[in-house]
Structures are given as C-alpha cells and as structure tokens.
C-alpha cells in the first residue's frame, strides 16, 4: 500500500521507535518477564490518568467499541437508570449498546454544547450511571469533564468516560474529574497500532461489577489474572510491548508536556488556515482534532477526495447528512509542525491562495 | 525482553518478511485500497480451506476464545441440543461458553481417542450442533475430522470446528470434512502476531444466524460490512496486512506443501528424540505439536523450567494435574530442521546422552 500522509483519528502517525518494536519476534508471554511488562503498563496508566488509589487497569484485545460494550455489560445493573450523553456517532453507539443489553437509559441529545453548565442535566439527578464520550469524535466536540464530574459526584452517579480519542492530547485527570471508569484504546492519542483497549476501574467501579454475561469480556477474570500481570486469554502481545515503551516515554516527557505539544500543534494548524474559506465547526474542540466546514460552496466530501488524490493526504470524511458539510483533521500521535505544514501547504495550494508564514 | 527460542503453540516463530510488515506505519483503512486487502484475504482463506461456494469469512479483532464465544452466541439456538467434544482445556472452554450463554448441551468427555470410530457418538444422532476443537491443544490430541464430518452429514448436524491450532500444519478441507463453521486465529499455524481471529461460515451456517446478542460480535454486521471489504469496527490493521502477505505465500507454496513441511519437521523431531527418556503422550498427534511425557522419574515441569533457564528455550508447560506429567513442543510457524535441532541438541545435552545424527 502507498504511504500517505495521515491526519485521521486512528490510525495516527506513529514514531519510528514504536514502529520498530512491531518488527520483533512475539515473545512467549506466560512468564514473569511478560507479567512485569503488563504490571508496569498498569502502573504507568494509573499514574498518567491520576487514578485514585487501588484503581486497576484491564487490557482487552479488541477495539474501542468492544471496551464500550464490555463496560456497559459489566458495570450497569439492568434496572439502574443510565444517562447517555449523545452528541453524535459515538454517543449513539453507547445508546445502541444500552438498548441491545436491555439497560434502562435516557438518550440525552446534545449539540455544540460542552456541558460546562450542567443545568441541562438537573432533571436527571436521580440517575445511577452516566455514559459520556469525553470527545465526541464524529464531530470533534470536547465536553467539559470537570463540570460533568462535579455533577456526578454531587448526585452520587457512576461516571463512565470513554476517553479513547482525547487521551494524551487533552487534559484527563480521573481524580480531578471524578471519573469512576475510563475507557481507552491503543490507536488514537497513544499512537499505537489498533488492537488493544483498556479500562481503568476505580474501587468504586469495581464495587459495581455485575454477574458474568460474557467469557471474553468478564472484567472479574481480567482483574484476577491481572494481579499476576496476565490476561485470561492470549493478548495482542506486540501491541502491549509497544504500549509499554510508549507509556515509558510519556512518563519521561510528562503528560502535561504531551498535552501542551498537542495543543501547540492544534493552535498552529487553526491559526495557519485562517485565510482559507474553512471555518471551525464548533466552539469546543479538543487538541486532538480540528473539524472544519467550508465557508464557500465547496463540498467537504470533495475536499477529502481531492486531498487524497492530488496530495496523497488523508483527512477524515463524515458520512450521512454531514458528508458534504464537514471534514476532520487529527492532530494526534507523532505530529510535528513540519508534518502539519504538509497539509497546510496543500490546502493553500488547493485554494490557490498564497500562504503567509 | 531477551530473545528466546520458542516452541510454543502461540506465539510461534514468525518469518522475517512478515515481521518487517509490523514496522510499517498503519495505513488509513476506510478506503478502497484496504478493502481490496480484506477481500483478497477472504478469497484466499476460502481457497486454502476449500470452503463451499458462497462461504464467507469474518475478521474479528480479538483472540481465539472470543471467536469461539461469538460463534456459540451467533449460531446456536438456545433450545437446540449441542454436543460438545471435550478432550481437555479447550473442549472445556466450549462447555463453559455454552453454559454461560444458556445453550442446551451435552458435555462429551473423550481421552486418547481420535473419534475415527463414531460409534461412541451414536446415541447423539438427534443433536442439532456439534462443537469440536480439531486439535485439543491442551494435550495435543488431533481428532479425525473426516469421520466426525461424515457423522454430522448423515445426521444433519451443524458441524462447528475450532481449527485454530492445526490450520496450515494439518489437513483441513471444509468440503471433504463437511465443516459448516470454522474458527481460525492469527497466532498459531498462521504464524502472525496474536490479535485477529477469523470465522469461515458456509451458506448453511449463515442460514442458522440467531438474533443479535452483542454489538461487537454481531456476525450479521461483519457479513454486511465484509461485502465491501470492511469491518464494522476498527480492525487490527497491521495484523491484517501481515495476514494478507502470509496467505499469498501459502497460496504460492501450496497448502499441501505447507502441511507436508510441518509433517516433516514433526517426524524429524519425534524420530530424533527416540533415544531419550521421553515418550509420546498419545497416539493421535497433529503435525502442529508433540506432547511428551517423561519415562524416567523427572518431572515435566522441571524439564520446562530447566530448558528455559539453561538453554533459553521455551517449550509449553501444562497446569493442574498434568503439570508434572507432560510438556508440549510446537512445530508451527517458520520452523526449520536447524531451529528444531537447537531443542533436540539441548535435550540430549540435558540428559547427558550422545545424539546420533
């Protein structure tokens, strides 16, 4: 396959040292040496997310959707009312999962609102669980996790956050944001190959574990095996080795610096394209991604197609009714100003406008 | 981690060209270029397994256990009686899955019997489905798929075969063996990193699809998305690229030659160790693996430990009551006589016996 420039929210650009691990022979993993790798991954994730004491991390070999579904299956009692924050495709996915598994839920639709002001939620004080995608990736909307966390704390609500597409690029602090269960995945901000998803469970979330409904996604068995640094079933070993290295790098750089780096890239991109007939789609964008809408008569879907065909650049199209309205540019992963310039220069060339540097 | 010599049934030794793909940037996959990769993988798997016309392949990002569970969830009606062939740890896993998902099943215990003679099964002619691990990897027992297939055909039974640990090394022919649904995984005979599992469904099996019980493991949605060469959720892209290359190699070499190669290595190993106080554990071994039991007073678990510590060689231990009785040597993957000699020579050295070449 041709190497293209990718600005997609998964897969994202990976660093060369992480890629190099992918070419190593998969080692035997049912031994102490590999257990140490898993235990160090767990400790580093707990540190990076500032998880409360005695929290745990589960490593699933599966995509992010599986982690979302497994979390609903394992943590939600069927009769306890759950509020699903639904701002787009991924919020809708939580709704679909709750429906399929016969959970009692409210589908709370939200658009261009980061929920800083939780007055919108006040009629739902009696709910038991809240499901939210920290960053609704389908349109690039970042919710205010701080206000959501305070609302949950005040009303004794289990706060379950899918942070798959803002982890590493935007602030994520489980204690500050009062998060009880956190869903992560390998192929977005972590900039690893897809295949591993993680769930961080606080003691509070562990206390809510439901009776087993799946063998492969039985959290209790992941918790038990995890004590000795193992998984109940064969994990995606290579990706875990890459995760181990990546987490070490993040700890060394400092998570705050990682977030700052993403913020600088996002701001640089947004500032650099101000002269173009492209507008920011909403007010509450994460550092992870910029969502753009043409302010002239161009169709977003054509821009995506042209960038691919003319410049070998992949940005992210939308489907459905947003197809011609928006496209998305990811800033996740091993991004640099130089790499971002490739897209910026291409856009200026595409619009035949001279870029001011 | 130290590079050790591995003789384990997953992970297995991979070839250098497959490993090199692991170091490539994960490409964007929601486009025609990647769809072509998936569609070619599907076509090649159908060819290699000699699947009946109009069969389909589903690609799950998950381990083999997930594929076993998903198959039970998607193909078995709760009230239709299922016969589970249970010859060890993996047969027991099918039993556990059936129990958890409230399927009606019979737990058929079998030991050191390859079921060539299906008279043992005759009282179960009225069952609707049969679940079998072609190779019960926990002890290295290969069932006679031909006789099982004939029994199923004669009695109109849906024949569901987990062939994860004998695919590529032992004969597997869906039409000859009358297999309706076939479960495969990346990290055994295919010699790829763990993370992808596949299910081949014949039109007969597709006709048995049950109502949806899982979003992540909904076969219908994999079938629908697969028509255009896509998966419903982000797949382990890198492993699929490695699978694509590996399948091409197998088609080029010819599957019969791949099986023959494994057979030669297995026979070479078994013949070479005849002078040692190690006996074959059962009569029905696959080419994939040799299971050995000490004929002197040595404990199998100590042999495993010593091979690791003294020779940097990983063979596979057993747990439970077989811990001191057997250990297993895999011949799967990029195995050569030279690589196998490393283990043979180590064993002769370990027993302080002179090897005759």
XYZ file of C-alpha atoms in Angstrom:
714
model
C 0.000 0.000 0.000
C 1.198 3.546 -0.797
C 2.445 5.563 2.156
C 0.121 8.510 2.519
C 0.201 11.446 4.914
C -2.413 10.655 7.531
C -4.420 13.129 9.586
C -7.051 10.647 10.739
C -8.155 9.978 14.332
C -6.906 6.390 14.221
C -4.716 5.121 12.826
C -2.467 8.054 13.638
C 1.152 8.759 12.806
C 3.431 6.549 14.916
C 7.014 7.226 15.943
C 9.856 5.206 14.444
C 10.970 3.637 17.733
C 7.442 2.341 18.407
C 7.178 1.008 14.853
C 10.493 -0.826 15.234
C 9.074 -2.920 18.112
C 6.437 -4.161 15.660
C 9.136 -5.994 13.724
C 10.317 -8.034 16.711
C 9.500 -11.704 17.203
C 6.471 -12.028 19.506
C 7.877 -13.430 22.755
C 6.330 -16.116 24.936
C 4.125 -14.262 27.374
C 3.059 -16.722 30.062
C 6.077 -15.956 32.225
C 7.307 -13.492 34.814
C 9.170 -11.406 32.283
C 5.998 -10.554 30.389
C 3.977 -10.189 33.608
C 6.385 -7.421 34.555
C 5.591 -5.647 31.264
C 1.841 -5.766 31.971
C 2.215 -4.671 35.589
C 4.377 -1.721 34.524
C 1.810 -0.777 31.858
C -0.875 -0.824 34.539
C 1.149 1.295 36.976
C 2.009 3.859 34.295
C -1.576 4.197 33.064
C -2.758 4.739 36.636
C -0.088 7.413 37.052
C -0.808 9.180 33.746
C -4.569 9.271 34.388
C -4.085 10.184 38.084
C -6.403 7.340 39.056
C -7.496 7.045 42.695
C -5.654 4.631 44.972
C -6.355 0.927 44.378
C -7.660 1.506 40.856
C -6.940 -1.216 38.310
C -6.426 -1.473 34.561
C -7.864 -4.190 32.306
C -6.269 -4.933 28.940
C -8.682 -6.239 26.298
C -7.576 -7.491 22.901
C -10.317 -5.740 20.956
C -11.255 -2.381 19.517
C -12.676 0.553 21.451
C -16.281 -0.408 20.725
C -15.706 -3.727 22.475
C -14.427 -1.860 25.531
C -17.518 0.369 25.481
C -19.822 -2.658 25.225
C -17.918 -4.670 27.826
C -18.091 -1.745 30.260
C -21.862 -1.462 29.849
C -22.229 -5.237 30.294
C -20.026 -5.371 33.390
C -20.909 -2.177 35.265
C -24.570 -1.379 34.609
C -27.351 -3.077 36.535
C -30.261 -3.551 34.141
C -32.718 -1.610 36.289
C -30.457 1.280 37.292
C -31.178 4.280 35.113
C -28.277 5.421 32.952
C -27.948 8.811 31.279
C -26.239 8.569 27.897
C -24.721 11.827 26.633
C -25.350 11.565 22.907
C -23.651 14.204 20.785
C -23.030 12.145 17.663
C -21.954 8.784 16.293
C -20.139 7.548 19.379
C -22.789 8.722 21.816
C -25.306 6.906 19.641
C -23.133 3.792 19.906
C -23.488 3.870 23.717
C -27.260 4.225 23.205
C -27.303 1.217 20.860
C -25.293 -0.865 23.334
C -27.581 0.026 26.247
C -30.620 -0.839 24.168
C -29.214 -4.171 22.976
C -28.296 -5.199 26.524
C -31.646 -4.118 27.915
C -30.334 -1.420 30.201
C -32.652 1.297 31.465
C -31.370 4.501 29.864
C -32.129 8.053 28.817
C -30.811 9.203 25.432
C -29.657 12.792 26.090
C -29.091 14.548 22.776
C -26.595 17.386 22.761
C -25.123 19.557 20.013
C -22.495 22.307 20.124
C -22.615 22.399 23.915
C -19.768 21.230 26.122
C -21.989 20.801 29.206
C -19.918 23.259 31.235
C -23.289 24.321 32.555
C -24.934 21.184 33.933
C -28.320 22.846 34.403
C -29.326 20.895 31.307
C -28.867 17.726 33.313
C -30.621 18.743 36.505
C -33.774 16.739 35.884
C -31.621 13.585 35.822
C -30.258 13.833 39.366
C -31.849 10.504 40.240
C -29.857 8.500 37.671
C -27.307 5.920 38.785
C -24.813 5.951 35.895
C -23.633 8.406 33.269
C -22.028 7.392 29.967
C -20.084 10.012 28.043
C -17.565 10.151 25.203
C -15.161 12.803 26.525
C -14.522 13.758 22.929
C -17.396 13.014 20.536
C -15.018 12.180 17.692
C -17.653 12.054 14.967
C -17.911 15.855 15.012
C -14.957 16.886 17.194
C -16.787 18.052 20.312
C -14.978 18.057 23.661
C -17.230 18.017 26.717
C -16.304 19.727 29.957
C -15.301 16.733 32.048
C -14.819 18.878 35.114
C -18.426 20.056 35.335
C -19.740 16.602 34.429
C -17.585 15.101 37.180
C -18.881 17.567 39.766
C -22.466 16.837 38.754
C -21.841 13.090 39.138
C -20.085 13.482 42.475
C -22.824 15.688 43.904
C -25.547 13.263 42.842
C -23.701 10.024 43.568
C -23.696 8.947 39.909
C -21.212 6.425 38.500
C -19.267 8.464 35.934
C -18.151 6.317 32.983
C -15.987 8.128 30.461
C -14.855 6.968 27.033
C -11.667 8.994 26.598
C -10.353 6.989 23.646
C -9.835 9.952 21.344
C -8.567 12.626 23.739
C -6.221 10.637 25.980
C -2.684 12.076 25.762
C -3.729 15.135 23.726
C -6.150 16.751 26.219
C -6.247 17.010 29.987
C -7.540 13.833 31.632
C -7.381 13.514 35.409
C -9.542 10.840 36.994
C -9.434 12.334 40.493
C -9.987 15.939 39.425
C -12.794 14.951 37.046
C -14.278 12.372 39.427
C -14.205 9.590 36.830
C -15.170 6.103 38.051
C -14.445 4.093 34.910
C -12.303 5.182 31.994
C -12.192 3.614 28.528
C -9.007 3.927 26.447
C -7.702 2.433 23.236
C -4.330 1.946 21.572
C -4.771 3.533 18.166
C -5.683 7.163 18.878
C -3.723 9.574 21.105
C -1.459 6.733 22.209
C -0.387 6.371 18.566
C -0.045 2.592 18.596
C -1.487 0.064 16.151
C -5.182 -0.733 16.731
C -5.962 -3.928 18.669
C -5.766 -3.175 22.401
C -8.325 -1.368 24.559
C -8.029 -0.599 28.227
C -10.469 0.075 31.008
C -9.398 1.823 34.206
C -11.660 0.906 37.108
C -11.672 2.755 40.409
C -12.560 0.839 43.596
C -15.994 2.451 43.307
C -16.489 0.988 39.808
C -15.126 -2.398 40.871
C -17.787 -2.410 43.585
C -20.476 -2.209 40.884
C -19.408 -5.316 38.909
C -22.431 -7.270 37.678
C -22.882 -11.020 37.243
C -20.914 -12.509 34.339
C -22.587 -12.303 30.915
C -19.565 -12.954 28.670
C -16.472 -15.135 28.948
C -14.234 -12.968 26.789
C -15.334 -9.714 28.420
C -15.631 -10.839 32.026
C -13.992 -7.998 33.980
C -13.646 -10.116 37.145
C -11.438 -12.591 35.338
C -9.269 -9.769 33.915
C -8.961 -8.339 37.439
C -7.975 -11.741 38.875
C -5.431 -12.570 36.163
C -4.134 -9.011 36.197
C -2.967 -9.384 39.801
C -0.103 -11.542 38.483
C 0.357 -9.421 35.348
C -1.507 -11.722 32.969
C -4.656 -11.678 30.837
C -7.184 -14.543 30.787
C -6.743 -15.046 27.011
C -3.890 -14.548 24.543
C -3.360 -10.794 24.296
C -2.068 -8.800 21.309
C 1.438 -9.194 22.737
C 3.266 -6.984 20.246
C 0.944 -4.031 20.809
C 1.365 -4.434 24.580
C 5.137 -4.232 24.141
C 4.657 -1.068 22.100
C 2.284 0.295 24.746
C 4.902 -0.410 27.417
C 7.515 1.655 25.571
C 5.083 4.451 24.725
C 3.902 4.818 28.328
C 7.514 4.988 29.497
C 8.117 7.811 27.024
C 5.019 9.682 28.218
C 6.092 9.377 31.855
C 9.551 10.648 30.920
C 8.217 13.605 28.891
C 5.499 14.344 31.433
C 1.852 14.037 30.446
C 1.393 17.820 30.776
C 4.043 18.362 28.131
C 2.380 15.834 25.828
C -0.909 17.716 26.130
C 0.892 21.017 25.589
C 2.574 19.658 22.473
C -0.795 18.622 21.010
C -2.272 21.993 21.945
C 0.536 23.842 20.155
C 0.086 21.769 17.003
C -3.709 22.247 17.039
C -3.369 26.008 17.562
C -0.688 26.251 14.891
C -2.942 24.476 12.396
C -6.020 26.524 13.241
C -4.130 29.828 13.073
C -2.343 28.885 9.851
C -5.522 28.226 7.877
C -7.349 31.424 8.902
C -7.028 32.856 5.390
C -8.777 29.865 3.823
C -12.524 29.503 3.247
C -12.735 26.914 6.024
C -14.365 27.546 9.384
C -14.175 25.779 12.718
C -17.314 23.638 13.029
C -17.879 24.139 16.740
C -16.697 26.091 19.763
C -15.488 23.209 21.894
C -12.716 21.487 20.044
C -10.144 19.249 21.648
C -6.426 19.486 20.879
C -6.878 16.048 19.352
C -8.714 17.180 16.262
C -9.993 20.116 14.203
C -13.372 19.870 12.481
C -13.755 22.166 9.509
C -16.681 23.295 7.411
C -16.282 25.048 4.042
C -17.445 28.672 4.057
C -17.616 28.751 0.288
C -19.638 26.482 -1.992
C -17.173 23.567 -1.902
C -18.409 20.230 -0.642
C -16.436 18.766 2.287
C -16.526 15.302 0.694
C -14.851 16.669 -2.446
C -12.097 18.333 -0.414
C -11.368 14.994 1.294
C -11.271 13.226 -2.078
C -9.072 15.853 -3.706
C -6.569 15.951 -0.836
C -6.159 12.193 -1.207
C -5.950 12.106 -4.989
C -3.884 15.246 -5.605
C -1.702 15.433 -2.481
C -1.662 11.889 -1.026
C -3.091 13.303 2.193
C -5.786 11.519 4.167
C -8.110 13.669 6.250
C -11.288 12.211 7.714
C -14.598 12.355 5.888
C -18.003 12.228 7.555
C -20.947 10.157 6.437
C -24.671 10.738 6.335
C -26.050 14.265 6.401
C -22.686 15.741 7.417
C -20.938 14.264 4.374
C -20.763 17.493 2.407
C -20.701 19.764 5.441
C -17.604 18.818 7.463
C -14.287 17.011 7.428
C -11.885 16.324 10.263
C -8.147 16.791 10.770
C -6.469 14.816 13.553
C -3.504 16.207 15.494
C -2.920 13.002 17.464
C 0.219 10.912 17.503
C 3.750 11.707 16.437
C 2.747 15.051 14.946
C 5.159 17.895 14.237
C 4.803 21.380 12.768
C 6.682 20.148 9.693
C 4.255 17.249 9.144
C 1.287 19.580 9.736
C 2.764 22.018 7.209
C 2.359 19.386 4.506
C -1.412 19.583 4.951
C -1.480 23.370 5.411
C 0.599 23.943 2.266
C -1.585 21.523 0.327
C -4.725 23.387 1.403
C -3.265 26.752 0.327
C -2.232 25.235 -2.972
C -5.672 23.667 -3.382
C -7.415 27.011 -2.860
C -4.757 28.780 -4.916
C -4.147 31.267 -2.102
C -0.681 32.395 -1.060
C 0.235 31.272 2.453
C 1.741 33.900 4.813
C 4.419 32.355 7.011
C 12.922 -8.783 26.650
C 15.518 -11.481 25.882
C 15.085 -13.303 22.588
C 14.438 -16.932 23.431
C 13.972 -19.956 21.203
C 10.230 -20.590 21.180
C 8.480 -23.916 20.688
C 5.104 -22.773 21.990
C 1.731 -23.117 20.254
C 1.297 -19.336 20.022
C 3.162 -17.150 19.757
C 5.126 -19.143 17.208
C 8.265 -18.330 15.253
C 7.474 -15.779 12.529
C 9.319 -15.227 9.272
C 11.410 -12.095 8.739
C 9.311 -10.751 5.860
C 6.133 -10.970 7.941
C 7.876 -9.305 10.894
C 9.060 -6.450 8.654
C 5.433 -5.507 7.866
C 4.945 -4.965 11.601
C 7.293 -1.999 11.454
C 5.286 -0.129 8.825
C 3.076 2.843 9.570
C -0.538 1.679 9.992
C -2.345 2.995 6.905
C -5.778 4.557 6.768
C -8.172 1.675 6.201
C -11.569 3.136 5.353
C -10.811 3.226 1.653
C -10.852 1.007 -1.432
C -7.196 0.160 -1.177
C -7.631 -1.506 2.207
C -10.965 -3.062 1.194
C -9.031 -4.866 -1.530
C -6.674 -6.279 1.112
C -9.595 -7.661 3.144
C -11.384 -9.073 0.108
C -8.208 -10.824 -1.017
C -7.700 -12.236 2.481
C -11.246 -13.585 2.374
C -10.803 -15.149 -1.074
C -7.510 -16.770 -0.107
C -8.836 -18.218 3.151
C -11.807 -19.692 1.283
C -9.390 -21.225 -1.215
C -6.976 -22.622 1.377
C -9.774 -24.172 3.431
C -11.619 -25.396 0.307
C -14.808 -23.800 1.605
C -18.067 -24.483 -0.260
C -19.311 -21.929 -2.767
C -20.736 -18.693 -1.305
C -18.980 -19.174 2.034
C -17.821 -16.015 3.810
C -15.036 -15.040 6.204
C -15.444 -12.730 9.218
C -12.428 -10.949 10.689
C -12.672 -10.236 14.415
C -10.142 -8.173 16.306
C -9.927 -10.490 19.301
C -8.306 -13.715 20.470
C -9.459 -17.226 19.565
C -11.611 -17.554 22.673
C -13.655 -14.565 21.533
C -14.214 -16.262 18.171
C -15.343 -19.442 19.968
C -17.750 -17.481 22.159
C -19.029 -15.315 19.291
C -19.705 -18.440 17.210
C -21.730 -20.020 20.010
C -23.667 -16.770 20.506
C -24.395 -16.295 16.801
C -25.052 -19.842 15.559
C -26.650 -21.831 18.386
C -30.357 -21.592 19.120
C -30.775 -21.859 22.885
C -33.076 -24.880 22.713
C -31.262 -26.859 20.024
C -29.126 -29.541 21.633
C -25.390 -29.186 21.050
C -22.801 -31.927 21.523
C -19.511 -30.550 22.854
C -16.494 -32.786 22.239
C -14.481 -32.211 25.399
C -10.981 -33.676 25.365
C -9.228 -31.092 27.516
C -8.874 -27.412 28.304
C -10.251 -26.067 25.039
C -13.162 -28.507 24.893
C -13.963 -27.428 28.437
C -13.904 -23.806 27.238
C -16.669 -24.589 24.736
C -18.612 -26.224 27.589
C -18.165 -23.123 29.770
C -19.305 -20.858 26.933
C -22.414 -22.966 26.248
C -23.268 -22.968 29.929
C -22.803 -19.212 30.344
C -24.990 -18.475 27.315
C -27.686 -20.906 28.408
C -27.377 -23.253 25.461
C -28.704 -26.802 25.702
C -25.629 -29.006 25.511
C -24.092 -32.394 26.240
C -20.542 -32.458 27.619
C -18.939 -35.438 25.827
C -15.690 -36.328 27.586
C -13.024 -38.009 25.480
C -9.422 -39.049 26.148
C -6.799 -40.597 23.866
C -9.399 -41.294 21.180
C -9.490 -39.528 17.855
C -13.159 -40.410 17.177
C -12.287 -42.224 13.947
C -14.967 -44.632 15.101
C -18.099 -42.579 15.684
C -19.974 -45.421 17.390
C -19.250 -43.518 20.606
C -21.467 -40.741 19.330
C -24.378 -42.813 18.042
C -26.712 -42.045 20.909
C -26.446 -38.358 19.992
C -27.882 -38.624 16.490
C -30.709 -36.266 17.437
C -28.446 -33.322 18.240
C -28.531 -30.173 16.108
C -24.979 -28.838 16.507
C -21.539 -30.251 17.241
C -18.660 -28.237 18.690
C -15.152 -29.621 18.385
C -11.577 -28.398 18.703
C -9.938 -30.135 15.718
C -6.762 -30.220 17.752
C -7.249 -30.253 21.528
C -4.128 -28.174 22.110
C -4.024 -28.633 25.873
C -2.806 -32.209 25.425
C -2.005 -32.399 21.707
C -4.849 -34.623 20.521
C -5.949 -34.458 16.868
C -9.463 -35.712 16.185
C -10.433 -37.448 12.966
C -12.313 -34.640 11.237
C -13.273 -36.907 8.361
C -15.289 -39.341 10.444
C -16.804 -36.523 12.522
C -17.828 -34.771 9.304
C -19.492 -37.906 7.942
C -21.365 -38.397 11.202
C -22.626 -34.797 11.068
C -23.610 -35.005 7.412
C -25.506 -38.259 7.893
C -27.429 -36.887 10.861
C -27.933 -33.338 9.595
C -25.864 -31.792 12.388
C -24.251 -28.332 12.124
C -20.527 -29.093 12.360
C -18.621 -26.260 14.057
C -14.865 -26.754 14.152
C -12.252 -24.743 16.038
C -9.165 -25.362 13.893
C -7.078 -22.587 15.442
C -4.099 -24.768 16.319
C -3.915 -27.128 13.315
C -4.673 -24.759 10.428
C -1.714 -24.742 7.966
C 0.112 -27.637 9.683
C -2.521 -30.396 9.276
C -5.028 -31.217 6.574
C -8.128 -29.052 6.737
C -10.697 -29.267 3.956
C -14.135 -27.854 4.675
C -15.881 -29.704 1.854
C -14.184 -33.048 2.448
C -14.737 -32.829 6.204
C -18.237 -31.363 5.881
C -17.473 -28.392 8.121
C -20.195 -25.744 8.418
C -18.370 -23.156 10.502
C -14.625 -22.932 11.005
C -12.794 -20.917 13.670
C -9.238 -19.712 12.975
C -6.775 -17.369 14.653
C -3.676 -15.435 13.649
C -1.087 -16.524 16.172
C -0.806 -20.310 15.708
C -0.160 -22.133 12.410
C -0.510 -18.854 10.533
C 2.495 -17.581 12.491
C 1.303 -13.995 12.825
C 1.090 -11.836 15.938
C -1.955 -12.550 18.131
C -4.934 -10.204 17.743
C -7.047 -11.382 14.798
C -9.480 -14.311 14.698
C -11.481 -15.460 11.714
C -14.667 -17.413 11.265
C -15.498 -19.102 7.959
C -19.246 -19.531 7.527
C -20.791 -21.735 4.864
C -24.211 -20.793 3.457
C -25.612 -23.500 5.744
C -24.111 -21.810 8.812
C -25.196 -18.352 7.640
C -28.731 -19.740 7.482
C -28.558 -20.504 11.226
C -27.695 -16.964 12.391
C -29.526 -16.095 15.603
C -30.898 -12.758 16.804
C -28.232 -10.244 17.800
C -26.908 -10.507 21.386
C -23.718 -8.456 21.055
C -22.737 -5.352 19.107
C -19.038 -6.205 18.830
C -19.646 -9.829 17.906
C -22.683 -9.456 15.664
C -21.906 -11.747 12.706
C -24.590 -10.160 10.510
C -22.878 -6.799 10.708
C -19.494 -8.387 9.838
C -21.142 -10.115 6.867
C -22.738 -6.848 5.685
C -19.581 -4.744 6.054
C -17.464 -7.523 4.608
C -19.284 -7.292 1.280
C -17.358 -4.072 0.623
C -14.166 -5.356 2.259
C -14.605 -3.587 5.581
C -15.166 -4.461 9.250
C -17.805 -2.762 11.418
C -15.166 -1.580 13.923
C -11.503 -0.591 13.720
C -9.609 -3.809 12.973
C -6.017 -4.699 13.956
C -4.884 -3.268 10.621
C -1.223 -4.235 10.848
C -2.006 -7.882 11.559
C -4.432 -7.934 8.612
C -1.642 -6.655 6.353
C 0.602 -9.433 7.669
C -2.201 -11.953 7.147
C -2.584 -10.752 3.569
C 1.090 -11.392 2.818
C 1.135 -14.735 4.645
C -1.905 -16.053 2.783
C -0.331 -15.061 -0.523
C 2.771 -17.060 0.430
C 0.675 -20.091 1.370
C -1.209 -19.960 -1.933
C 2.103 -19.701 -3.779
C 3.704 -22.598 -1.866
C 0.529 -24.667 -1.981
C -1.258 -25.589 1.233
C -0.373 -29.278 0.735
C 3.308 -28.390 0.762
C 2.872 -26.331 3.938
C 1.254 -29.326 5.658
C 3.979 -31.608 4.332
C 6.654 -29.260 5.652
C 5.112 -29.335 9.131
C 4.772 -33.117 8.939
C 8.452 -33.498 8.070
C 9.526 -31.286 10.966
C 7.266 -33.135 13.423
C 8.503 -36.550 12.241
C 12.097 -35.371 12.330
C 11.700 -34.200 15.916
C 9.903 -37.341 17.074
C 12.446 -39.644 15.423
C 15.412 -37.644 16.683
C 14.473 -37.908 20.339
C 13.781 -41.666 20.374
C 16.886 -42.346 22.464
C 15.723 -40.011 25.230
C 13.585 -40.959 28.244
C 10.633 -39.096 26.768
C 7.557 -40.784 25.342
C 4.782 -39.601 23.065
C 1.780 -38.852 25.284
C -0.916 -40.072 22.917
C -1.456 -41.884 19.631
C -3.194 -39.119 17.711
C -0.799 -36.240 17.451
C -1.059 -33.457 14.898
C 1.911 -32.179 12.907
C 1.388 -28.969 14.835
C 2.712 -30.232 18.141
C 4.363 -33.071 20.041
C 3.274 -33.827 23.589
C 5.876 -35.632 25.662
C 5.830 -37.422 28.978
C 8.997 -38.384 30.878
C 9.577 -42.142 31.095
C 12.057 -41.711 33.935
C 11.448 -40.031 37.273
C 11.907 -36.469 36.005
C 9.032 -34.054 36.413
C 7.777 -32.424 33.206
C 7.523 -29.042 34.939
C 11.205 -29.193 35.868
C 12.212 -30.015 32.296
C 10.301 -26.946 31.082
C 11.976 -24.781 33.711
C 15.461 -26.132 33.011
C 15.158 -25.728 29.227
C 14.279 -22.078 29.802
C 16.931 -21.336 32.402
C 19.827 -23.370 30.979
C 19.178 -23.209 27.228
C 16.933 -20.152 26.704
C 14.367 -22.474 25.117
C 10.653 -22.121 25.771
C 8.558 -25.272 25.496
C 4.993 -25.312 26.795
C 4.144 -26.390 30.334
C 0.803 -27.795 31.449
C -1.080 -26.811 34.549
C -3.196 -28.700 37.051
C -2.821 -32.443 37.393
C -0.796 -32.732 34.167
C 1.821 -30.260 35.414
C 4.462 -32.864 36.229
C 3.295 -35.383 33.639
C 3.552 -33.680 30.239
C 5.031 -30.790 28.314
C 4.418 -29.706 24.734
C 6.634 -28.818 21.776
C 5.108 -26.804 18.932
C 6.212 -27.276 15.319
C 4.067 -24.425 13.989
C 5.286 -21.355 12.162
C 8.559 -20.607 10.422
C 10.161 -23.843 11.678
C 13.244 -25.436 10.145
C 15.273 -28.555 10.915
C 18.094 -26.263 12.063
C 15.843 -24.431 14.528
C 14.399 -27.732 15.750
C 17.941 -29.058 16.213
C 18.539 -26.370 18.836
C 15.893 -28.039 21.017
C 16.946 -31.598 20.158
C 20.596 -30.884 20.947
C 19.624 -29.168 24.177
C 17.564 -32.202 25.246
C 20.472 -34.595 24.526
C 22.792 -32.326 26.446
C 20.288 -32.087 29.293
C 20.047 -35.884 29.590
C 23.774 -36.201 29.024
C 23.196 -38.690 26.196
C 25.131 -38.597 22.936
C 22.931 -37.778 19.944
C 23.263 -39.985 16.828
C 22.929 -37.908 13.642
